[in-house]
Amino acid sequence: MAAPTKCKDKVLTDVTIEKPVLEPTGALSVETVLSVKHWNEHLFSFRISRPASFRFRSGEFIMIGLKGDNGKPLLRAYSIASPAWDEEIEFLSIKVQDGPLTSKLQKIEPGDQIYLGRKPTGTLVTDALLPGKRLFMLSTGTGLAPFLSLPRDPDVYEFYEQVVVVHSVRRVSDLAFRDEMEGKWAEDPLVSEQAPNQFHYVPTVTREPFDGHTARIDKLVESGALFEGISGAAKFDPETDRIMMCGSMEMIKQFGAYFEEQGFTEGSNAAPGQFVIERAFVG
């Protein structure tokens, strides 16, 4: 019986699982996965190749995807987490086990193929905001993604004296890119001189012990804790402050109403204002 068992084992080890070969379309290019990082059991980021002709503004989003069960592209909108100057394109994603796309996307490996849209767009860009002194980027969960792009763009530091990323999560392990932001982008060649004096990172963890803030963003605003260490008033001022928001529907609706009550106007690419949200995600 030993010989058949060995033969069977050999056959199994020789089997390779062929991954779908993707074909580009008029609206989609086919790119290669370059690296993948799993932050925890439900959060990962990945980098893909960037076409030479691909241009975007830091803060924009794009359609990406894989081949669906029906053989057609299965696509979702993802904010680009890398700055406009990066030679690669990075994304931050949750893992949804029964999600049509993320159930497959979380299994990608370097060398795999992925669809990339050809037309980035979005309102989480400096073009949609009026000039100001302080830029606050309020995020929850993977809403951090566009706010990984913007603070690595040198133009942002020319437009604003203070650049602030606020990231609220449930667990400490959800603080993706924490080391990079606490290090004030020291490894980024284009902002390493400006960021140490102008960039501020405000993480808060709401459901685990943490050596920093442990309250929701609204509570940090009410107490003034959000503004600690940041020059200027310990409150939002429509004359000097500009706001971007990305994350949970609850947070965006709450703060959208709050800022309007405080005299802020919502901006867009056509009519810049004092705060912006990405309406493509919130409906």
JSON list of C-alpha atoms in Angstrom, two decimals, residues 38 42 49 96 101 136 174 180 188-189 191 221 241 270:
[
{"chain": "A", "resi": 38, "resn": "HIS", "atom": "CA", "xyz": [-2.23, 42.13, 6.71]},
{"chain": "A", "resi": 42, "resn": "HIS", "atom": "CA", "xyz": [-9.98, 42.15, 9.16]},
{"chain": "A", "resi": 49, "resn": "SER", "atom": "CA", "xyz": [1.82, 48.65, -10.35]},
{"chain": "A", "resi": 96, "resn": "VAL", "atom": "CA", "xyz": [-15.53, 40.95, 4.58]},
{"chain": "A", "resi": 101, "resn": "LEU", "atom": "CA", "xyz": [-15.23, 41.54, -3.82]},
{"chain": "A", "resi": 136, "resn": "PHE", "atom": "CA", "xyz": [-8.18, 68.69, 9.60]},
{"chain": "A", "resi": 174, "resn": "ASP", "atom": "CA", "xyz": [-6.69, 48.87, 13.57]},
{"chain": "A", "resi": 180, "resn": "GLU", "atom": "CA", "xyz": [4.69, 56.16, 9.68]},
{"chain": "A", "resi": 188, "resn": "ASP", "atom": "CA", "xyz": [8.94, 60.17, 2.56]},
{"chain": "A", "resi": 189, "resn": "PRO", "atom": "CA", "xyz": [11.52, 62.18, 0.59]},
{"chain": "A", "resi": 191, "resn": "VAL", "atom": "CA", "xyz": [7.68, 65.92, 2.81]},
{"chain": "A", "resi": 221, "resn": "VAL", "atom": "CA", "xyz": [-13.73, 68.10, 19.95]},
{"chain": "A", "resi": 241, "resn": "ASP", "atom": "CA", "xyz": [-9.96, 75.78, 9.39]},
{"chain": "A", "resi": 270, "resn": "ALA", "atom": "CA", "xyz": [-17.00, 73.19, -8.87]}
]
